[in-house]
XYZ file of C-alpha atoms in Angstrom:
439
model
C 0.000 0.000 0.000
C 1.295 3.490 -0.833
C 2.182 6.343 1.487
C -0.295 9.016 2.560
C 0.773 12.605 2.011
C -0.675 16.067 2.770
C -2.018 17.742 -0.373
C -2.663 21.478 -0.333
C -5.808 22.282 -2.313
C -4.312 25.450 -3.741
C -1.573 23.353 -5.340
C -3.833 20.831 -7.071
C -7.025 22.719 -7.928
C -7.702 24.294 -11.293
C -10.690 26.206 -9.874
C -11.638 27.554 -6.445
C -14.292 30.260 -6.412
C -17.848 31.256 -5.590
C -20.493 32.962 -7.670
C -23.003 35.751 -7.169
C -26.716 36.445 -7.114
C -27.812 37.368 -10.650
C -28.672 41.001 -11.238
C -32.318 41.377 -10.255
C -32.110 38.853 -7.433
C -34.822 36.250 -6.967
C -37.102 38.163 -9.343
C -35.151 36.706 -12.286
C -35.357 33.101 -11.063
C -37.311 30.689 -13.246
C -39.203 27.525 -12.316
C -37.494 25.851 -15.253
C -34.833 27.209 -17.534
C -31.705 26.506 -19.524
C -29.355 26.962 -16.530
C -29.629 25.794 -12.923
C -28.538 28.196 -10.181
C -27.130 26.140 -7.314
C -27.559 27.628 -3.846
C -26.710 26.570 -0.305
C -30.050 24.767 0.144
C -28.973 22.302 -2.548
C -25.726 21.332 -0.816
C -25.873 18.600 1.854
C -23.274 16.222 3.177
C -25.370 13.249 2.064
C -25.516 14.511 -1.509
C -27.029 17.062 -3.861
C -30.653 18.010 -3.067
C -32.965 19.230 -5.821
C -35.491 20.901 -3.499
C -35.431 24.658 -4.026
C -33.254 24.453 -7.134
C -33.606 27.716 -9.061
C -33.091 28.369 -12.766
C -31.900 31.360 -14.773
C -31.911 32.371 -18.433
C -29.106 32.829 -20.955
C -28.491 36.487 -20.100
C -27.974 36.003 -16.371
C -25.996 32.809 -16.911
C -23.611 34.734 -19.174
C -22.987 37.192 -16.329
C -21.840 34.218 -14.225
C -19.689 32.485 -16.849
C -16.746 32.534 -14.438
C -18.536 30.178 -12.070
C -19.727 27.542 -14.502
C -20.166 24.182 -12.785
C -18.827 21.111 -14.592
C -19.152 17.389 -14.000
C -17.371 16.078 -10.845
C -17.044 19.552 -9.270
C -17.081 19.537 -5.463
C -19.414 22.176 -4.024
C -18.899 23.682 -0.572
C -21.202 25.999 1.362
C -19.085 28.907 2.559
C -21.456 31.180 4.524
C -24.330 31.105 6.995
C -25.859 28.343 9.060
C -25.184 25.726 6.375
C -21.476 26.532 6.160
C -19.152 23.544 5.607
C -21.746 21.303 3.967
C -20.251 19.690 0.860
C -21.204 17.379 -1.998
C -20.568 16.817 -5.685
C -22.808 18.293 -8.332
C -25.520 16.068 -9.751
C -24.639 15.892 -13.473
C -28.358 15.889 -14.227
C -28.672 19.586 -13.337
C -25.943 20.788 -15.693
C -25.417 23.326 -17.173
C -25.341 25.297 -13.932
C -23.881 28.234 -12.039
C -23.457 28.873 -8.284
C -24.338 31.886 -6.184
C -22.105 33.665 -3.674
C -22.816 31.212 -0.857
C -21.353 28.220 -2.690
C -17.746 27.582 -3.703
C -16.654 25.406 -6.597
C -13.606 23.242 -5.850
C -12.203 21.570 -8.950
C -9.113 19.440 -8.288
C -6.866 18.093 -11.026
C -8.179 14.487 -11.178
C -4.679 13.142 -11.801
C -3.508 14.584 -8.470
C -6.571 14.429 -6.209
C -9.681 12.393 -6.947
C -12.748 14.697 -6.725
C -14.921 12.068 -5.074
C -12.212 11.319 -2.503
C -12.088 15.067 -1.766
C -15.865 15.179 -1.310
C -15.728 12.368 1.280
C -12.719 13.940 2.977
C -14.632 17.220 3.406
C -17.692 15.532 4.940
C -15.701 13.312 7.315
C -16.431 14.120 10.997
C -12.945 15.450 11.720
C -12.859 17.726 8.687
C -16.387 18.980 9.331
C -15.339 19.985 12.838
C -12.290 21.770 11.431
C -14.307 23.583 8.761
C -16.889 24.788 11.275
C -14.123 25.978 13.584
C -12.373 27.904 10.813
C -15.630 29.377 9.549
C -16.430 30.818 12.962
C -12.990 32.224 13.643
C -13.174 35.340 11.511
C -16.066 37.322 12.973
C -19.738 37.224 13.807
C -20.814 35.542 10.563
C -19.743 32.016 9.654
C -17.647 32.154 6.503
C -14.985 30.235 4.636
C -12.821 32.319 2.305
C -11.098 31.396 -0.945
C -7.780 31.693 0.825
C -8.869 29.301 3.560
C -10.029 26.730 1.013
C -6.775 26.940 -0.958
C -4.828 26.413 2.269
C -6.722 23.217 3.229
C -4.419 20.251 3.674
C -5.960 16.983 2.477
C -4.285 13.855 3.812
C -4.626 11.351 0.990
C -2.888 8.324 -0.511
C -0.105 9.383 -2.835
C -1.337 6.698 -5.251
C -4.306 8.188 -7.142
C -5.666 4.688 -7.776
C -5.945 4.104 -4.041
C -7.807 7.399 -3.677
C -10.224 6.260 -6.350
C -10.652 2.846 -4.736
C -11.595 4.438 -1.404
C -14.021 6.797 -3.114
C -15.476 3.870 -5.083
C -16.310 1.917 -1.922
C -18.085 4.865 -0.319
C -19.641 5.936 -3.605
C -21.087 2.485 -4.240
C -22.995 2.729 -0.973
C -24.221 6.228 -1.837
C -25.212 5.104 -5.335
C -27.366 2.313 -3.897
C -28.943 4.743 -1.410
C -29.755 7.100 -4.300
C -31.182 4.233 -6.376
C -33.419 3.277 -3.452
C -34.559 6.881 -3.086
C -35.544 7.099 -6.737
C -37.348 3.768 -6.608
C -39.265 4.849 -3.499
C -40.276 8.099 -5.178
C -41.500 6.197 -8.234
C -43.582 3.835 -6.093
C -45.018 6.760 -4.136
C -45.807 8.609 -7.366
C -47.732 5.565 -8.614
C -49.856 5.514 -5.437
C -50.510 9.242 -5.609
C -51.453 9.020 -9.293
C -54.010 6.329 -8.484
C -55.409 8.484 -5.663
C -55.706 11.449 -8.029
C -57.400 9.327 -10.689
C -59.931 7.617 -8.434
C -60.732 10.216 -5.780
C -60.076 13.617 -7.377
C -60.554 13.305 -11.132
C -62.964 10.328 -10.928
C -61.445 8.907 -14.118
C -63.067 5.440 -13.911
C -66.522 7.019 -13.555
C -65.972 9.411 -16.450
C -64.706 6.558 -18.625
C -67.815 4.484 -17.907
C -70.053 7.500 -18.562
C -68.461 7.898 -22.001
C -68.397 4.163 -22.740
C -64.593 4.160 -22.711
C -62.409 1.428 -21.251
C -61.418 2.583 -17.735
C -58.306 0.433 -17.910
C -59.327 -1.676 -14.910
C -60.260 -5.350 -14.538
C -64.005 -5.698 -15.187
C -64.813 -6.661 -11.596
C -62.997 -3.587 -10.315
C -64.440 -1.255 -12.946
C -67.938 -2.376 -11.968
C -67.395 -0.956 -8.465
C -67.490 2.555 -9.937
C -70.856 4.118 -10.857
C -71.758 5.232 -14.354
C -72.681 8.814 -13.524
C -71.663 11.879 -11.535
C -74.149 13.797 -9.395
C -74.158 17.338 -8.046
C -73.077 17.958 -4.457
C -71.781 20.790 -2.290
C -68.310 19.731 -3.416
C -69.294 19.797 -7.070
C -69.817 16.694 -9.166
C -69.009 13.437 -7.351
C -69.667 9.765 -8.205
C -73.206 8.603 -7.630
C -73.515 6.917 -4.232
C -70.417 8.522 -2.736
C -70.700 10.861 0.243
C -69.346 14.350 0.889
C -67.745 14.671 4.325
C -65.578 17.215 6.134
C -62.025 16.037 6.660
C -62.587 15.149 10.309
C -65.591 13.053 9.306
C -63.383 10.679 7.314
C -59.971 11.192 8.910
C -59.084 11.511 12.588
C -57.040 14.672 13.178
C -54.498 14.458 16.019
C -55.917 11.219 17.462
C -55.040 10.391 21.070
C -51.856 8.362 21.561
C -50.566 7.335 24.982
C -46.947 8.017 25.921
C -45.805 8.817 29.451
C -43.439 11.701 30.106
C -39.853 10.547 30.496
C -40.329 7.327 28.501
C -37.663 6.841 25.818
C -39.362 6.548 22.425
C -38.530 7.112 18.735
C -38.357 10.823 17.998
C -38.660 12.500 14.590
C -37.618 16.143 14.409
C -38.658 18.602 11.731
C -35.228 18.571 10.070
C -35.659 14.880 9.239
C -39.177 15.207 7.860
C -38.984 14.449 4.115
C -39.989 17.089 1.585
C -40.438 14.347 -0.996
C -40.847 10.627 -0.546
C -42.841 9.076 2.255
C -40.156 7.847 4.686
C -38.464 9.870 7.419
C -34.755 10.476 7.020
C -33.474 9.745 10.545
C -35.239 8.777 13.748
C -33.540 8.803 17.173
C -34.544 7.607 20.643
C -35.318 10.406 23.085
C -37.172 10.841 26.371
C -40.692 12.066 25.736
C -41.300 15.595 26.943
C -44.036 17.264 24.940
C -44.971 16.899 21.310
C -47.250 15.128 18.882
C -47.515 11.356 19.306
C -48.071 8.882 16.494
C -48.116 5.196 15.543
C -47.385 3.237 12.375
C -49.829 4.098 9.611
C -50.273 7.714 10.709
C -49.454 10.573 8.363
C -47.529 13.587 9.677
C -48.051 16.986 8.091
C -45.887 19.982 9.004
C -48.240 22.863 9.811
C -45.808 25.770 10.172
C -44.247 28.028 7.550
C -42.061 27.395 5.562
C -42.115 23.656 6.305
C -45.671 23.230 5.025
C -44.941 25.083 1.795
C -41.737 23.071 1.366
C -43.738 19.827 1.471
C -42.604 18.286 4.757
C -44.857 15.237 5.094
C -44.180 11.677 6.286
C -45.894 8.303 6.485
C -45.047 6.635 9.792
C -43.542 3.263 8.910
C -40.515 3.101 11.195
C -41.978 1.963 14.544
C -42.276 -1.505 16.031
C -45.682 -3.089 16.486
C -47.534 -1.334 19.292
C -44.836 1.339 19.645
C -45.674 5.037 19.986
C -43.324 7.670 18.590
C -43.304 11.413 18.998
C -42.101 14.602 17.370
C -42.594 18.315 16.950
C -45.648 20.151 18.264
C -45.758 21.623 14.748
C -47.026 18.357 13.257
C -50.630 17.541 12.444
C -51.322 13.806 12.716
C -53.837 12.285 10.279
C -55.379 8.812 10.532
C -58.132 7.611 8.168
C -61.266 6.164 9.695
C -62.335 2.718 8.418
C -62.932 1.634 5.760
C -60.417 4.096 4.296
C -56.905 2.575 4.272
C -54.058 4.240 6.170
C -52.349 5.265 2.942
C -55.350 7.389 1.920
C -54.370 10.169 4.357
C -50.800 10.311 3.086
C -51.912 10.572 -0.550
C -54.381 13.298 0.458
C -51.691 15.200 2.379
C -49.512 15.210 -0.757
C -52.381 16.335 -2.970
C -51.900 19.841 -4.410
C -55.480 20.942 -3.783
C -55.391 19.882 -0.144
C -52.001 21.489 0.446
C -53.190 24.754 -1.075
C -56.231 24.693 1.239
C -53.938 24.137 4.247
C -51.599 26.958 3.198
C -54.526 29.340 2.727
C -55.745 28.398 6.237
C -52.530 29.520 7.963
C -52.820 32.165 10.654
C -50.365 34.126 12.812
C -47.684 36.724 12.391
C -45.416 36.794 9.372
C -42.713 34.131 9.556
C -44.510 32.143 12.274
C -47.724 31.252 10.513
C -49.242 27.841 11.117
C -52.364 25.861 10.256
C -54.818 25.462 13.167
C -55.757 21.765 13.180
C -59.429 22.621 13.560
C -59.408 24.662 10.328
C -58.894 21.459 8.333
C -62.412 20.385 9.319
C -63.658 22.820 6.659
C -61.989 20.809 3.911
C -64.537 18.658 2.069
C -63.773 15.403 0.308
C -65.669 12.754 -1.598
C -65.704 9.567 0.467
C -65.893 6.335 -1.547
C -67.927 3.311 -0.489
C -66.242 0.489 1.400
C -65.619 -1.753 -1.605
C -63.747 0.992 -3.510
C -61.788 2.021 -0.397
C -60.648 -1.568 0.160
C -59.585 -1.973 -3.464
C -57.527 1.216 -3.220
C -55.837 -0.134 -0.103
C -55.103 -3.451 -1.832
C -53.517 -1.570 -4.750
C -51.312 0.873 -2.826
C -50.247 -1.113 0.249
C -47.685 -3.176 -1.726
C -46.279 0.051 -3.207
C -45.873 1.613 0.237
C -44.365 -1.621 1.608
C -41.730 -1.737 -1.132
C -40.914 1.961 -0.651
C -40.579 1.441 3.113
C -38.312 -1.588 2.607
C -36.056 0.468 0.316
C -35.902 3.240 2.932
C -34.957 0.751 5.677
C -32.206 -0.687 3.493
C -30.924 2.822 2.805
C -30.744 3.614 6.514
C -28.661 0.451 7.023
C -26.383 1.362 4.121
C -26.015 4.925 5.411
C -24.983 3.618 8.831
C -22.382 1.378 7.174
C -21.095 4.273 5.062
C -20.874 6.556 8.105
C -18.910 3.874 9.959
C -16.494 3.248 7.099
C -16.008 6.858 6.008
C -13.769 8.182 8.834
C -11.764 4.944 8.910
C -11.130 4.911 5.149
C -10.509 8.642 4.824
C -8.026 8.653 7.703
C -6.149 5.562 6.519
C -7.080 3.603 9.657
C -8.766 1.077 7.384
C -7.035 0.396 4.087
C -8.704 -0.676 0.866
C -6.965 -4.058 0.987
C -8.518 -4.704 4.415
C -12.001 -3.989 3.086
C -11.420 -6.161 0.010
C -10.190 -9.095 2.084
C -13.207 -8.877 4.368
C -15.628 -8.737 1.455
C -13.970 -11.786 -0.137
C -13.883 -13.869 3.059
C -16.095 -16.998 2.937
C -19.403 -16.827 4.792
């Protein structure tokens, strides 16, 4: 195995620099456009996040030509509360630019492997160092270009060994990302079915127009052949209109004694997309919303509600009660509606817009009063349709939950290996020998 040597970033990087906010500020941002504008909210130690990704046009991109992002670039947050977070750019967002809160670090790949550098920067020891340096220059956390160029990276002198280390860690991250995408696809399928059956009433409309509803005949026959007027508008014949709390229990009672250690989900680990929570820890219960498996959690405070923070509780043991923020609303469908119905509703655009419009309070601290949701009306299907929906979506949710559990296991393995591999405590040969050992 080769020697490990200190490598100064300023000596091996062809680019170190941050960008700027385009002239005109957020007013020139686009929902979609030819160029992505990468900001601090896209940079996380576990990878590149697409939530909040902004776009700009040709003119404003040209003004930022000096901070063009290219494949394999390492991105580092250099100011504010998110300082020191680092990842590599997702090639899928290119072409892209960065704003002034993000630095591009582009090492010569023949001298320092970019993916090795990314893992070095997010290792616990380096994160502690970065945070310390960022807070040493004044009241605002900041990392300067000079600081970044002075960073000493301890790495194998052999570039192939650097790449081998990065490959091991990257393989775990690649599988975690694959699981995330699969879970999102499964969730999207469930939500599409919810939209079709319970919002657009597609099977009913197809039968009204003598079109094939695309369902097995026995299932298609469960849907009526006409829509009737109601206070909600047109709904399938035989279905009922009910306020939300008539079909779904809002903040149902759950028993958990103060001081009992139970799974705790904080707001930071509520997903903005996908149904599974990111990280759950054990903590003594103090005060907060309590929940059980099958409940849906909806963030009720700004900006978490607008950002889409919603979770399906699938991480508890049988009979276990978990808890979390007082800023959650807990939803639980009443029989015969399946548990998954509430989650699909909570992700529905129309419902979310109703919740956002119901927010009260001072600017910056607005929240949805739970009781205001009782004014939301929905079309409640008969028992046979509700059960068929449950039969269709439960396998999708189960597969998504299994992928999320596997990802949490893989993330724990990655987090265990990362500091040992990046420090040289565990060498690539050791990992290879262990993986090749007979069972």
